[in-house]
Amino acid sequence: MRNIALFLKYDGSAYHGWQVQKNARSVAQTLEEATAAVVGHKVHLTGCGRTDAGVHARVYVANFRTESSIPCDRLPYALNTHLPDDIVVYDAMEVHDGFNAIGSCVRKEYTYQIYNSHIRDPFYVQRAWFYPKHLDERIMQEAAAQFVGTHDFAAVRSVGTDVKSTVRTVHHFEVERQGELILLRICANGFLYNMARAMTGTVVYAAEGKIAPEDIGAILQSGNRTAAGPTVPPGGLYLTQLWYDDGEVSFHVR
């Protein structure tokens, strides 16, 4: 039995997230159906994370097991003939039996896009959050820096999937303006439900003057979700980098 890792990217606008749903189309279901058609049997894909409805992935890793002998270098071409245009598999590799797309992943980076202009751009609809009031990226960066480190992030998560601990380590949270586009890059060893979007909303709160950047430490200590900023819309969020290291295989996807 081979363990195959697939590398893909997708526009999540038409999907109810990665995870298979009973009554809604998901990325995983679509990819599992395409994979089954190629390898000739039903497959179960383990994804690197549960991206929410409307969230995109510039990089994504999923693994499955198969007895099919199709070469890995042929898999992307074969799969893409069965996939819609908004999901693309661009690489595949055989990995050791213990590799797990989510369990072997040690860091993830999400990037949130804000289109900060008085006039919206139709090409950023469902690709960035349109925010017409000017945002000062320097204040946003000052606020973002308060999240870096190991903290209890209960104050910036939505009620959803049960987890054993709400403590996570944020390795970097960088804010960059590129013209009218503001990019917020958050790298952590793991993310709670809606954590990246709530962190972004809290940084925007600081730019709006609703909280001071130095208040964020106290907000995290309080664990009070209502004290932090809102959960911003999903269309601006992208999974952008992944780091893997399970002792047997190590690689960085970006």
Short mmCIF file of C-alpha atoms in Angstrom, two decimals:
data_model
loop_
_atom_site.label_atom_id
_atom_site.label_comp_id
_atom_site.label_asym_id
_atom_site.label_seq_id
_atom_site.Cartn_x
_atom_site.Cartn_y
_atom_site.Cartn_z
CA MET A 1 0.00 0.00 0.00
CA ARG A 2 1.47 3.34 -1.10
CA ASN A 3 1.05 6.59 0.83
CA ILE A 4 0.77 9.49 -1.64
CA ALA A 5 0.97 13.18 -0.80
CA LEU A 6 -0.79 15.56 -3.16
CA PHE A 7 0.13 19.23 -3.51
CA LEU A 8 -2.69 21.44 -4.66
CA LYS A 9 -4.12 24.95 -4.72
CA TYR A 10 -7.71 26.07 -4.87
CA ASP A 11 -10.12 28.96 -4.99
CA GLY A 12 -12.50 28.21 -2.14
CA SER A 13 -15.32 30.56 -3.21
CA ALA A 14 -17.62 27.79 -4.42
CA TYR A 15 -16.95 25.35 -1.56
CA HIS A 16 -18.06 24.85 2.01
CA GLY A 17 -14.46 24.53 3.17
CA TRP A 18 -12.10 21.57 2.92
CA GLN A 19 -13.90 19.05 5.12
CA VAL A 20 -16.47 16.67 3.64
CA GLN A 21 -19.99 17.89 4.47
CA LYS A 22 -23.30 16.02 4.43
CA ASN A 23 -25.29 18.71 2.62
CA ALA A 24 -22.72 21.00 0.98
CA ARG A 25 -19.96 20.70 -1.61
CA SER A 26 -16.43 20.66 -0.20
CA VAL A 27 -12.92 20.63 -1.63
CA ALA A 28 -12.17 17.23 -0.04
CA GLN A 29 -15.26 15.58 -1.56
CA THR A 30 -14.45 16.97 -5.00
CA LEU A 31 -10.84 15.80 -4.81
CA GLU A 32 -11.74 12.40 -3.39
CA GLU A 33 -14.13 11.76 -6.27
CA ALA A 34 -11.48 12.75 -8.82
CA THR A 35 -8.83 10.59 -7.10
CA ALA A 36 -11.15 7.58 -6.97
CA ALA A 37 -11.78 7.93 -10.70
CA VAL A 38 -8.03 7.87 -11.38
CA VAL A 39 -6.88 5.06 -9.03
CA GLY A 40 -9.96 2.89 -9.45
CA HIS A 41 -11.13 2.63 -5.84
CA LYS A 42 -12.67 4.78 -3.12
CA VAL A 43 -10.13 6.91 -1.23
CA HIS A 44 -10.03 8.95 1.96
CA LEU A 45 -7.94 12.11 1.88
CA THR A 46 -6.32 13.54 5.00
CA GLY A 47 -5.90 17.29 4.57
CA CYS A 48 -3.41 19.60 6.25
CA GLY A 49 -6.19 21.69 7.81
CA ARG A 50 -9.90 22.46 7.88
CA THR A 51 -10.11 25.65 5.84
CA ASP A 52 -13.50 27.34 6.30
CA ALA A 53 -16.15 28.00 3.65
CA GLY A 54 -14.90 30.58 1.16
CA VAL A 55 -11.25 30.39 2.26
CA HIS A 56 -8.59 29.81 -0.40
CA ALA A 57 -5.31 27.87 -0.52
CA ARG A 58 -2.30 28.88 -2.55
CA VAL A 59 -0.71 25.72 -1.13
CA TYR A 60 -2.37 22.67 0.39
CA VAL A 61 -1.19 19.13 1.14
CA ALA A 62 -3.37 16.03 1.40
CA ASN A 63 -2.40 12.36 1.56
CA PHE A 64 -4.17 9.11 0.71
CA ARG A 65 -3.35 5.42 0.46
CA THR A 66 -3.62 3.34 -2.68
CA GLU A 67 -2.50 0.10 -4.30
CA SER A 68 -2.53 1.77 -7.70
CA SER A 69 0.81 1.72 -9.51
CA ILE A 70 0.28 4.99 -11.42
CA PRO A 71 3.55 6.99 -11.26
CA CYS A 72 3.51 10.11 -9.09
CA ASP A 73 4.66 12.30 -11.95
CA ARG A 74 1.52 11.32 -13.89
CA LEU A 75 -0.94 11.82 -11.05
CA PRO A 76 -1.35 15.64 -11.35
CA TYR A 77 -2.17 15.40 -15.07
CA ALA A 78 -4.62 12.56 -14.51
CA LEU A 79 -6.34 14.20 -11.55
CA ASN A 80 -6.68 17.59 -13.20
CA THR A 81 -8.69 16.07 -16.05
CA HIS A 82 -11.31 15.12 -13.43
CA LEU A 83 -11.20 18.34 -11.41
CA PRO A 84 -13.02 21.66 -11.91
CA ASP A 85 -10.98 24.71 -12.90
CA ASP A 86 -10.87 26.11 -9.33
CA ILE A 87 -8.91 23.14 -7.91
CA VAL A 88 -5.49 22.23 -9.33
CA VAL A 89 -3.09 19.46 -8.25
CA TYR A 90 0.41 20.56 -9.23
CA ASP A 91 2.60 17.82 -7.69
CA ALA A 92 2.53 14.41 -6.00
CA MET A 93 5.09 12.37 -4.12
CA GLU A 94 5.23 9.01 -2.37
CA VAL A 95 5.86 9.42 1.36
CA HIS A 96 6.58 6.97 4.18
CA ASP A 97 3.69 5.09 5.76
CA GLY A 98 3.61 7.25 8.90
CA PHE A 99 3.32 10.56 7.05
CA ASN A 100 0.11 12.45 7.81
CA ALA A 101 -0.75 15.71 6.07
CA ILE A 102 -2.00 17.34 9.27
CA GLY A 103 -0.07 15.44 11.94
CA SER A 104 3.32 15.91 10.27
CA CYS A 105 2.77 19.63 9.67
CA VAL A 106 4.70 21.72 12.22
CA ARG A 107 3.90 25.26 11.00
CA LYS A 108 1.34 26.97 8.79
CA GLU A 109 1.11 30.47 7.38
CA TYR A 110 -2.15 32.18 6.45
CA THR A 111 -2.23 35.47 4.57
CA TYR A 112 -5.20 37.81 4.79
CA GLN A 113 -5.80 40.37 2.02
CA ILE A 114 -7.54 43.69 2.61
CA TYR A 115 -8.35 45.88 -0.37
CA ASN A 116 -8.03 49.32 1.25
CA SER A 117 -9.44 51.82 -1.22
CA HIS A 118 -12.38 54.22 -1.46
CA ILE A 119 -13.60 52.40 -4.58
CA ARG A 120 -13.93 48.63 -4.69
CA ASP A 121 -12.25 46.56 -7.39
CA PRO A 122 -14.39 43.84 -9.01
CA PHE A 123 -11.33 41.63 -9.46
CA TYR A 124 -10.94 41.38 -5.67
CA VAL A 125 -14.52 40.32 -4.95
CA GLN A 126 -14.29 37.16 -2.79
CA ARG A 127 -10.50 37.52 -3.04
CA ALA A 128 -9.93 40.34 -0.54
CA TRP A 129 -11.94 42.21 2.08
CA PHE A 130 -12.97 45.57 0.69
CA TYR A 131 -12.39 48.20 3.40
CA PRO A 132 -12.95 51.80 2.20
CA LYS A 133 -11.67 53.70 5.25
CA HIS A 134 -7.90 54.26 5.22
CA LEU A 135 -5.98 51.89 7.50
CA ASP A 136 -2.59 52.83 8.94
CA GLU A 137 -0.41 49.78 8.39
CA ARG A 138 2.11 51.01 10.98
CA ILE A 139 -0.49 50.80 13.75
CA MET A 140 -1.61 47.46 12.38
CA GLN A 141 1.95 46.13 12.58
CA GLU A 142 2.33 47.41 16.14
CA ALA A 143 -0.85 45.55 17.08
CA ALA A 144 0.13 42.41 15.16
CA ALA A 145 3.43 42.19 17.04
CA GLN A 146 1.52 41.73 20.31
CA PHE A 147 0.31 38.32 19.14
CA VAL A 148 3.80 36.90 18.51
CA GLY A 149 4.89 34.27 21.02
CA THR A 150 3.19 31.51 22.97
CA HIS A 151 -0.19 32.55 24.37
CA ASP A 152 -3.66 31.27 25.13
CA PHE A 153 -5.62 32.37 22.05
CA ALA A 154 -9.12 31.63 23.36
CA ALA A 155 -10.00 35.33 22.98
CA VAL A 156 -9.58 35.10 19.21
CA ARG A 157 -11.34 31.89 18.35
CA SER A 158 -14.93 31.06 17.52
CA VAL A 159 -16.80 28.23 19.18
CA GLY A 160 -16.44 25.23 16.91
CA THR A 161 -14.16 22.23 16.90
CA ASP A 162 -13.28 20.98 20.39
CA VAL A 163 -9.56 21.18 21.19
CA LYS A 164 -7.56 20.01 24.18
CA SER A 165 -5.77 23.35 24.52
CA THR A 166 -6.19 26.87 23.17
CA VAL A 167 -2.47 27.63 23.63
CA ARG A 168 -0.60 28.18 20.38
CA THR A 169 2.72 29.71 19.29
CA VAL A 170 2.68 32.50 16.70
CA HIS A 171 6.07 32.69 14.96
CA HIS A 172 5.40 35.85 12.98
CA PHE A 173 2.58 38.27 12.20
CA GLU A 174 3.67 40.69 9.48
CA VAL A 175 1.70 43.54 7.92
CA GLU A 176 2.69 44.87 4.50
CA ARG A 177 1.03 47.43 2.24
CA GLN A 178 1.33 46.98 -1.52
CA GLY A 179 -0.47 50.00 -2.94
CA GLU A 180 -4.14 49.57 -2.05
CA LEU A 181 -3.67 45.99 -0.92
CA ILE A 182 -2.72 45.21 2.69
CA LEU A 183 -1.30 41.74 3.37
CA LEU A 184 -1.31 40.24 6.86
CA ARG A 185 0.86 37.10 7.14
CA ILE A 186 0.39 34.95 10.24
CA CYS A 187 2.58 31.91 10.91
CA ALA A 188 1.85 29.59 13.83
CA ASN A 189 2.29 26.02 14.95
CA GLY A 190 -1.48 25.64 14.70
CA PHE A 191 -4.67 27.67 14.38
CA LEU A 192 -7.90 27.56 16.34
CA TYR A 193 -11.27 27.87 14.61
CA ASN A 194 -11.41 31.33 12.94
CA MET A 195 -8.24 32.38 14.81
CA ALA A 196 -6.50 34.03 11.85
CA ARG A 197 -9.63 35.97 10.88
CA ALA A 198 -10.26 37.12 14.46
CA MET A 199 -6.62 38.20 14.86
CA THR A 200 -6.97 40.22 11.66
CA GLY A 201 -10.18 41.81 12.94
CA THR A 202 -8.43 42.75 16.19
CA VAL A 203 -5.56 44.40 14.31
CA VAL A 204 -8.11 46.38 12.27
CA TYR A 205 -9.82 47.38 15.54
CA ALA A 206 -6.49 48.87 16.64
CA ALA A 207 -6.14 50.80 13.37
CA GLU A 208 -9.68 52.13 13.88
CA GLY A 209 -8.71 53.37 17.35
CA LYS A 210 -11.19 51.10 19.13
CA ILE A 211 -8.37 49.50 21.13
CA ALA A 212 -4.71 50.39 21.64
CA PRO A 213 -2.12 47.94 20.30
CA GLU A 214 -0.78 47.47 23.83
CA ASP A 215 -4.24 46.33 24.99
CA ILE A 216 -3.96 43.08 23.06
CA GLY A 217 -1.86 41.31 25.71
CA ALA A 218 -4.58 41.92 28.31
CA ILE A 219 -7.28 40.81 25.86
CA LEU A 220 -5.47 37.51 25.33
CA GLN A 221 -5.04 37.04 29.08
CA SER A 222 -8.74 37.66 29.62
CA GLY A 223 -9.81 34.97 27.18
CA ASN A 224 -12.82 37.17 26.42
CA ARG A 225 -13.88 36.81 22.78
CA THR A 226 -16.07 39.92 22.91
CA ALA A 227 -13.08 42.08 23.90
CA ALA A 228 -11.21 41.28 20.68
CA GLY A 229 -12.06 42.39 17.15
CA PRO A 230 -14.60 40.79 14.80
CA THR A 231 -14.09 37.73 12.65
CA VAL A 232 -13.42 39.23 9.22
CA PRO A 233 -14.95 37.74 6.03
CA PRO A 234 -13.47 34.47 4.71
CA GLY A 235 -12.83 35.54 1.11
CA GLY A 236 -9.65 37.43 1.99
CA LEU A 237 -7.93 34.46 3.66
CA TYR A 238 -5.37 32.21 1.95
CA LEU A 239 -3.26 29.32 3.19
CA THR A 240 0.15 30.36 1.86
CA GLN A 241 2.96 28.30 3.43
CA LEU A 242 3.41 24.91 5.11
CA TRP A 243 6.34 23.38 6.98
CA TYR A 244 6.71 19.60 7.43
CA ASP A 245 9.03 17.65 9.72
CA ASP A 246 8.14 14.29 11.22
CA GLY A 247 11.63 12.91 11.67
CA GLU A 248 11.59 11.00 8.39
CA VAL A 249 10.61 13.68 5.91
CA SER A 250 11.13 17.42 6.02
CA PHE A 251 10.05 20.03 3.48
CA HIS A 252 8.66 23.55 3.10
CA VAL A 253 5.82 24.34 0.70
CA ARG A 254 5.16 27.88 -0.48
#
